[in-house]
Coordinates of C-alpha atoms and ligand atoms in Angstrom, one line a residue:
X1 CA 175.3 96.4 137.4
X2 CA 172.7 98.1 139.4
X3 CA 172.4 101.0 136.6
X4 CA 172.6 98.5 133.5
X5 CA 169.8 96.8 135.4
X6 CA 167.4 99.3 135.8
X7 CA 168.1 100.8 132.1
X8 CA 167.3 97.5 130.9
X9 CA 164.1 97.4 133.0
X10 CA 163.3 101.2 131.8
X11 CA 163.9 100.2 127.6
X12 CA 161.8 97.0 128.2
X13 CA 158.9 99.1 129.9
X14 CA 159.2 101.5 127.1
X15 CA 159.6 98.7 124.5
X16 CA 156.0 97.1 125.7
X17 CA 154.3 100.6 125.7
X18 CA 155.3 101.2 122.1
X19 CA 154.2 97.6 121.1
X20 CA 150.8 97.1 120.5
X21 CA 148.1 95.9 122.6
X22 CA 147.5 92.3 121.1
X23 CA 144.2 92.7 121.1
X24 CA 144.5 95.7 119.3
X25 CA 146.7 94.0 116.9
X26 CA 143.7 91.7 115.9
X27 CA 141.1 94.5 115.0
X28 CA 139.5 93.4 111.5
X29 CA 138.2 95.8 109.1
X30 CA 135.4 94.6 106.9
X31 CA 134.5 96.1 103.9
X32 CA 131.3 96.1 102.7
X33 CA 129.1 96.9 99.3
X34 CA 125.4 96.8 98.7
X35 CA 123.6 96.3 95.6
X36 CA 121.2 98.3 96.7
X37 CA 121.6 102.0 97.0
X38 CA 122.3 104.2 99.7
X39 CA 118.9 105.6 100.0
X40 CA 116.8 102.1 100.2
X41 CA 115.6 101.1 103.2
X42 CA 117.6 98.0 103.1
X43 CA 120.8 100.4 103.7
X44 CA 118.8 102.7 106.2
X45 CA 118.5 99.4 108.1
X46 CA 121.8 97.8 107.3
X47 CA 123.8 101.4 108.5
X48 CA 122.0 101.0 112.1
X49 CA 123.1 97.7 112.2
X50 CA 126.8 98.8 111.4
X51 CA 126.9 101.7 113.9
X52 CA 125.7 98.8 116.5
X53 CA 128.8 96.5 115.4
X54 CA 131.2 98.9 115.5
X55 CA 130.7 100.8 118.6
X56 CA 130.3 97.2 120.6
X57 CA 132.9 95.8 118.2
X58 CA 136.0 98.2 118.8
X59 CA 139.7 96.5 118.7
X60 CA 137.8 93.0 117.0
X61 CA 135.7 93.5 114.0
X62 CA 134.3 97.0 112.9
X63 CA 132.5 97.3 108.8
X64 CA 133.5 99.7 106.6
X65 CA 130.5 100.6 104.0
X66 CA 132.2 100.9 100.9
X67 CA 129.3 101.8 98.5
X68 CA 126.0 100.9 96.6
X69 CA 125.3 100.5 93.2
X70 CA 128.0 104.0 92.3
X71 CA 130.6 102.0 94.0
X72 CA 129.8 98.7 92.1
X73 CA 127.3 97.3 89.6
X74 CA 125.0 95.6 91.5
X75 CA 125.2 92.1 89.5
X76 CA 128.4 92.1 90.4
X77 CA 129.1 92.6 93.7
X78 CA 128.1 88.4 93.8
X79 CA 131.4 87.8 92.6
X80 CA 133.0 90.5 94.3
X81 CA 132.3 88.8 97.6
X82 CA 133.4 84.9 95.9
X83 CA 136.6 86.3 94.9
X84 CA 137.6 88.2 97.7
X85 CA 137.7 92.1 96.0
X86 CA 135.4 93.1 99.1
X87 CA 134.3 91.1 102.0
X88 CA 130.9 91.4 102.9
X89 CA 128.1 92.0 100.3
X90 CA 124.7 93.3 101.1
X91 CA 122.7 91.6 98.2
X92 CA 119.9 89.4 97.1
X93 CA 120.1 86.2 95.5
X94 CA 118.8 87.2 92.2
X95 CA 121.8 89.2 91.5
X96 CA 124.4 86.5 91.5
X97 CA 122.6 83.6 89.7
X98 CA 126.0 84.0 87.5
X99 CA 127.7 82.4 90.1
X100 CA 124.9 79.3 91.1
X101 CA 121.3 78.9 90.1
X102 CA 120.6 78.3 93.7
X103 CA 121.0 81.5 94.5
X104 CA 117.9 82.6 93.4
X105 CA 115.9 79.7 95.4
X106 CA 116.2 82.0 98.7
X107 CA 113.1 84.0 97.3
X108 CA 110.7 80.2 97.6
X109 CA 111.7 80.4 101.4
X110 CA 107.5 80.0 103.2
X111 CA 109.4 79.6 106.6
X112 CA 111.0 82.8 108.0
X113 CA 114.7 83.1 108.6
X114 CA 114.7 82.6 112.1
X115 CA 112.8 78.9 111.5
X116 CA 115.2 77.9 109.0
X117 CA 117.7 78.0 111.4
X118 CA 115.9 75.8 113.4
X119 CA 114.9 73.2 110.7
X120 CA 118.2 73.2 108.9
X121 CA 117.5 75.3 106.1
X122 CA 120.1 77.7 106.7
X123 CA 122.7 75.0 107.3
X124 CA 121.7 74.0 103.5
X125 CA 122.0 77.4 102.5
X126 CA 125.7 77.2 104.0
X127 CA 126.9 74.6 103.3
X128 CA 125.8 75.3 99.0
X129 CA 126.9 78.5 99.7
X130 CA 130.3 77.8 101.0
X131 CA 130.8 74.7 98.3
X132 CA 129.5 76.4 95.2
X133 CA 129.6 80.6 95.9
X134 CA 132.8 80.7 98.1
X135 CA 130.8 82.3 101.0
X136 CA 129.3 82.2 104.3
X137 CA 125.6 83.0 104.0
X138 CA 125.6 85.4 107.2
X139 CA 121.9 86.3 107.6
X140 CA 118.7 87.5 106.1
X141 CA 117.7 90.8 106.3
X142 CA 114.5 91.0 104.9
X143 CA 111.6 88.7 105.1
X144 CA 108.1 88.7 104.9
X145 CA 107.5 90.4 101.4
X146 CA 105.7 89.7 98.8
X147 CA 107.1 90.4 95.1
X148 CA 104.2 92.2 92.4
X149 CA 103.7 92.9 88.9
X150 CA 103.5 96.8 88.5
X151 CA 102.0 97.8 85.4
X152 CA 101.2 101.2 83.3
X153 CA 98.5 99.5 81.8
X154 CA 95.6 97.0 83.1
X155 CA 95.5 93.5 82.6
X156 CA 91.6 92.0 83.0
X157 CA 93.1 88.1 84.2
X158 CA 96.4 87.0 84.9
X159 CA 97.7 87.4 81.4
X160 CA 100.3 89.4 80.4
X161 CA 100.6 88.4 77.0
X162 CA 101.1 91.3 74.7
X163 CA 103.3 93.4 77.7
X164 CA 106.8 93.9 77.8
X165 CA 108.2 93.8 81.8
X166 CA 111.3 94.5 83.5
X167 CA 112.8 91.9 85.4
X168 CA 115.5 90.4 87.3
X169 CA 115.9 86.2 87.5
X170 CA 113.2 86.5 90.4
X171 CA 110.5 87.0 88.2
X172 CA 111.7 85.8 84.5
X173 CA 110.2 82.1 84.5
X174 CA 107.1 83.1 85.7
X175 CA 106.1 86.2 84.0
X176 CA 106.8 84.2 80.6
X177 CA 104.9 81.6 81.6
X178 CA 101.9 84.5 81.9
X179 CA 102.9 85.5 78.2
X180 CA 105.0 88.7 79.0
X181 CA 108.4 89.5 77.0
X182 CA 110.8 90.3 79.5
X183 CA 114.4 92.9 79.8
X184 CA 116.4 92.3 82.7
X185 CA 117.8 95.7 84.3
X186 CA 119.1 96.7 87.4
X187 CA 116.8 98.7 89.4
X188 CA 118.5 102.0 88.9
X189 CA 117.7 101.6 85.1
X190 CA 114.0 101.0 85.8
X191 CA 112.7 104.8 85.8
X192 CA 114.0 105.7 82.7
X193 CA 112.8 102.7 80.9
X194 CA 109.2 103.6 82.0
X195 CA 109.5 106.9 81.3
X196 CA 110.6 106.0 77.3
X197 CA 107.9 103.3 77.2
X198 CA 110.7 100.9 77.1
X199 CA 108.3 98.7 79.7
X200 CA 104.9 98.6 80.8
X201 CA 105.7 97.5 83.8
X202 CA 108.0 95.6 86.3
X203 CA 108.9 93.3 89.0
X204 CA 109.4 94.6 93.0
X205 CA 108.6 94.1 96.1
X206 CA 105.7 95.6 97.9
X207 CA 108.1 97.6 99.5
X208 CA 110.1 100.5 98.2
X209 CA 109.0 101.4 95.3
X210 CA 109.1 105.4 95.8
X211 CA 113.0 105.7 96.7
X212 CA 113.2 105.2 93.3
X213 CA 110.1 107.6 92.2
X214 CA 108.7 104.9 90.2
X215 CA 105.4 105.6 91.6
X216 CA 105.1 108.6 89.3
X217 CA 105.1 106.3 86.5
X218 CA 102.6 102.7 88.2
X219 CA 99.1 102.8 87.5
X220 CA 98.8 99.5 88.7
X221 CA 99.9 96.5 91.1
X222 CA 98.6 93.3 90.5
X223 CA 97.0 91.2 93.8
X224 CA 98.3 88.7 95.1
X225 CA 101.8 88.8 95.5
X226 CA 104.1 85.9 95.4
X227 CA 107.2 84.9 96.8
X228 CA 109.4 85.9 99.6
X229 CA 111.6 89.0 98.4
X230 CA 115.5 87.9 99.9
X231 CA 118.2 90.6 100.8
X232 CA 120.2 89.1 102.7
X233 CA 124.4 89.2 104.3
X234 CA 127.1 87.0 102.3
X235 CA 130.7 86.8 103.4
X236 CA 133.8 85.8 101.3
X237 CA 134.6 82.3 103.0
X238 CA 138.5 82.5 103.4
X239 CA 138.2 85.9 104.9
X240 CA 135.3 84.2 107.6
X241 CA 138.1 81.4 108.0
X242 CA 141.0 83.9 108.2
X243 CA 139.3 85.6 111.4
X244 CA 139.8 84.2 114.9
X245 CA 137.2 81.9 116.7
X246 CA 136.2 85.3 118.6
X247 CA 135.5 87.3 116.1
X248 CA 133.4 84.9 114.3
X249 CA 131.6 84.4 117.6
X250 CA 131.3 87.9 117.6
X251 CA 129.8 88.8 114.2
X252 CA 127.7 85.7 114.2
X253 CA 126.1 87.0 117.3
X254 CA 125.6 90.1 115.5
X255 CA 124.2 88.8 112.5
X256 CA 121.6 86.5 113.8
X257 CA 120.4 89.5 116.5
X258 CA 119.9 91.7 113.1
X259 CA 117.9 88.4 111.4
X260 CA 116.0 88.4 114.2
X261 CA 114.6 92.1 114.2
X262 CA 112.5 91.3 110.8
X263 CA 109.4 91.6 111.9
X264 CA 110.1 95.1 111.0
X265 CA 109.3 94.5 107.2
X266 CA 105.1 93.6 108.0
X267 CA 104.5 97.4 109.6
X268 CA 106.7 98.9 107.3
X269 CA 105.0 96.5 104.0
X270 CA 101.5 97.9 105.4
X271 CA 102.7 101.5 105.4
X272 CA 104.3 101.1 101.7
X273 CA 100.5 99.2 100.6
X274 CA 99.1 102.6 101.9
X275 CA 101.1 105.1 100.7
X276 CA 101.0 103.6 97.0
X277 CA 96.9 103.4 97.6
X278 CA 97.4 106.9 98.5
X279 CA 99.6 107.6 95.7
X280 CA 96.8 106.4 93.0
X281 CA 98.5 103.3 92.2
X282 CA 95.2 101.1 91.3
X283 CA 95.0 97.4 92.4
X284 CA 94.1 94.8 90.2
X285 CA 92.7 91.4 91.5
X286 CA 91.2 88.3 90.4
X287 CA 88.7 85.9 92.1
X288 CA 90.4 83.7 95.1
X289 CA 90.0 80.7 93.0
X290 CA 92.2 82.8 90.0
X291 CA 94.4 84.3 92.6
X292 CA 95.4 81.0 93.9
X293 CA 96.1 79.9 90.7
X294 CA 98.5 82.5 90.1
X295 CA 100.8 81.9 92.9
X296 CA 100.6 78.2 93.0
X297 CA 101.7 78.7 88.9
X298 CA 104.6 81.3 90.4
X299 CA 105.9 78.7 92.9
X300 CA 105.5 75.5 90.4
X301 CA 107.3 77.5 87.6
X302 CA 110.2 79.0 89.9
X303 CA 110.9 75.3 91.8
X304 CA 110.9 73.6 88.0
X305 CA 113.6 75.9 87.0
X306 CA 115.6 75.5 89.9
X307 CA 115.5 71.4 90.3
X308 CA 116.3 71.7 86.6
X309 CA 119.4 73.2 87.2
X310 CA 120.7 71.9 90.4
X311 CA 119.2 68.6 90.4
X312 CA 121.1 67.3 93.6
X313 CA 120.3 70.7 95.9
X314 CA 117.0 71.9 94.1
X315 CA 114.7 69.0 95.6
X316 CA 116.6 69.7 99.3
X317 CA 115.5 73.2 99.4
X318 CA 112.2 72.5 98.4
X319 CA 111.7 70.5 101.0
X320 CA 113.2 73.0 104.1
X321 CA 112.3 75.9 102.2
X322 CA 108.3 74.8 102.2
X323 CA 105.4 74.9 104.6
Ligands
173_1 O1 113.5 93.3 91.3 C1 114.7 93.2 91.7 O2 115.6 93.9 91.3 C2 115.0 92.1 92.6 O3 115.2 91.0 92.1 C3 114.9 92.3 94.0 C4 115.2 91.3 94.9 C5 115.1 91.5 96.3 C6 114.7 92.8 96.8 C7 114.5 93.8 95.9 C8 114.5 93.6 94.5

């Protein structure tokens, strides 16, 4: 008896060494693609984030960066994250107005991330964003940024009548409205169509511009800007349910303390302004009268199209989304 005992004791001890640690056992692997490639500053920023996560997030949640724009076409990694083919997509807004028109209202935000969680803005965002996209809208990761016109030829007033621009769905209403003819492309298109003369011109931030050498072909960056360029973290919603209550905690956490370091973007947005200056990209501006014009015409044209097409929401997100 004595023996059987202590052999049972000896297999049970091995038995619950061999099994594994239950916390262990509930170590989630995210996967995550950006539509933005690996050399933008948006990843730069995103892989610091990531190394954070997983060194404090070892046996709960650790990423796994799957790609950019080589791993997936960057329209599509919208619908990547809805249906579940990866779980976390490093995006903007613009790129998966396939999926809801909404999507590309983040870029009309005034207020910066951080106050729409406080005003309920980013519960809107959710709660559209679980309803219509399948996801959780985790956080914002850039903010303060203008959008500009950058053109190979000038323009005298804010007219572009007679140009043909690149765009995405963040700057199609209005640079029609101005008189351009417009050809959607994903940015790693946009070099070669300036180098054929397929465009004169195209819409970016102020930010960025020479990862993608484009500044060999600008001559010009039309004053003001407009808008608030939006990259931001989406999650596949059944995934976000399928974790447990700590992990969410735990990511969530994460998430808001990487929102929360965007005050980066204004040092980094003045650096970019001087290195194009430096780089002999010429500024073209118009009177303040003109130049108020032109962004209260960017904002009017942008908020008609999207209370057009999401009559219910559109009008909501104005309202959170303004100062
Ligand atoms: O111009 C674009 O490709 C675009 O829509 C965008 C949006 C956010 C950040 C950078 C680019």
């Amino acid at each position: 008896m004595k023996r059987y005992a202590i052999a049972l004791a000896v297999s049970t001890a091995l038995c619950l060494a061999a099994a594994p640690v239950p916390a262990m056992a509930q170590e989630v692997t995210l996967r995550v693609v950006s539509s933005f490639a690996e050399n933008t500053q948006y990843v730069r920023n995103f892989d610091g984030f990531m190394k954070k996560l997983n060194a404090e997030g070892k046996g709960n949640v650790q990423l796994n960066f799957v790609g950019g724009p080589k791993a997936m076409p960057p329209f599509e990694v919208g619908n990547a994250v809805r249906t579940g083919v990866v779980d976390i997509g490093l995006t903007t807004g613009a790129f998966y107005t396939n999926i809801m028109p909404e999507a590309d209202a983040l870029k009309l935000t005034q207020l910066p991330a951080t106050e729409l969680r406080r005003n309920g803005g980013h519960d809107l965002i959710n709660r559209i964003w679980n309803e219509k996209a399948n996801m959780v809208y985790l956080a914002r990761i850039v903010d303060y940024t203008p959008f500009h016109a950058y053109l190979t030829k000038p323009v005298a007033k804010p007219d572009f009548t007679g140009l043909k621009l690149r765009i995405t769905p963040v700057y199609r209403d209005f640079f029609q409205a101005l008189g351009a003819t417009v050809v959607q492309t994903a940015p790693g298109e946009v070099y070669t169509a300036l180098e054929r003369g397929v465009v004169d011109g195209y819409g970016w931030p102020i930010h960025g511009i020479f990862d993608f050498n484009w500044h060999e072909k600008t001559r010009h960056r039309v004053e003001p800007g407009f808008y608030n360029a939006e990259v931001s973290l989406v999650m596949n919603l059944d995934k976000w349910k399928g974790l447990t209550a700590a992990q969410r905690d735990f990511l969530s956490r994460q998430v808001v303390a990487f929102e929360a370091q965007n005050d980066f973007w204004k040092k980094y947005n003045e650096d970019e302004t001087r290195r194009q200056q430096a780089a002999g990209i010429q500024v073209i501006s118009f009177d303040a009268a003109t130049a108020r014009q032109f962004t209260d015409r960017a904002y009017e044209v942008a908020w008609a199209g999207i209370i057009k097409a999401s009559p219910v929401y559109g009008p909501q997100m104005r309202k959170l989304f303004s100062r």
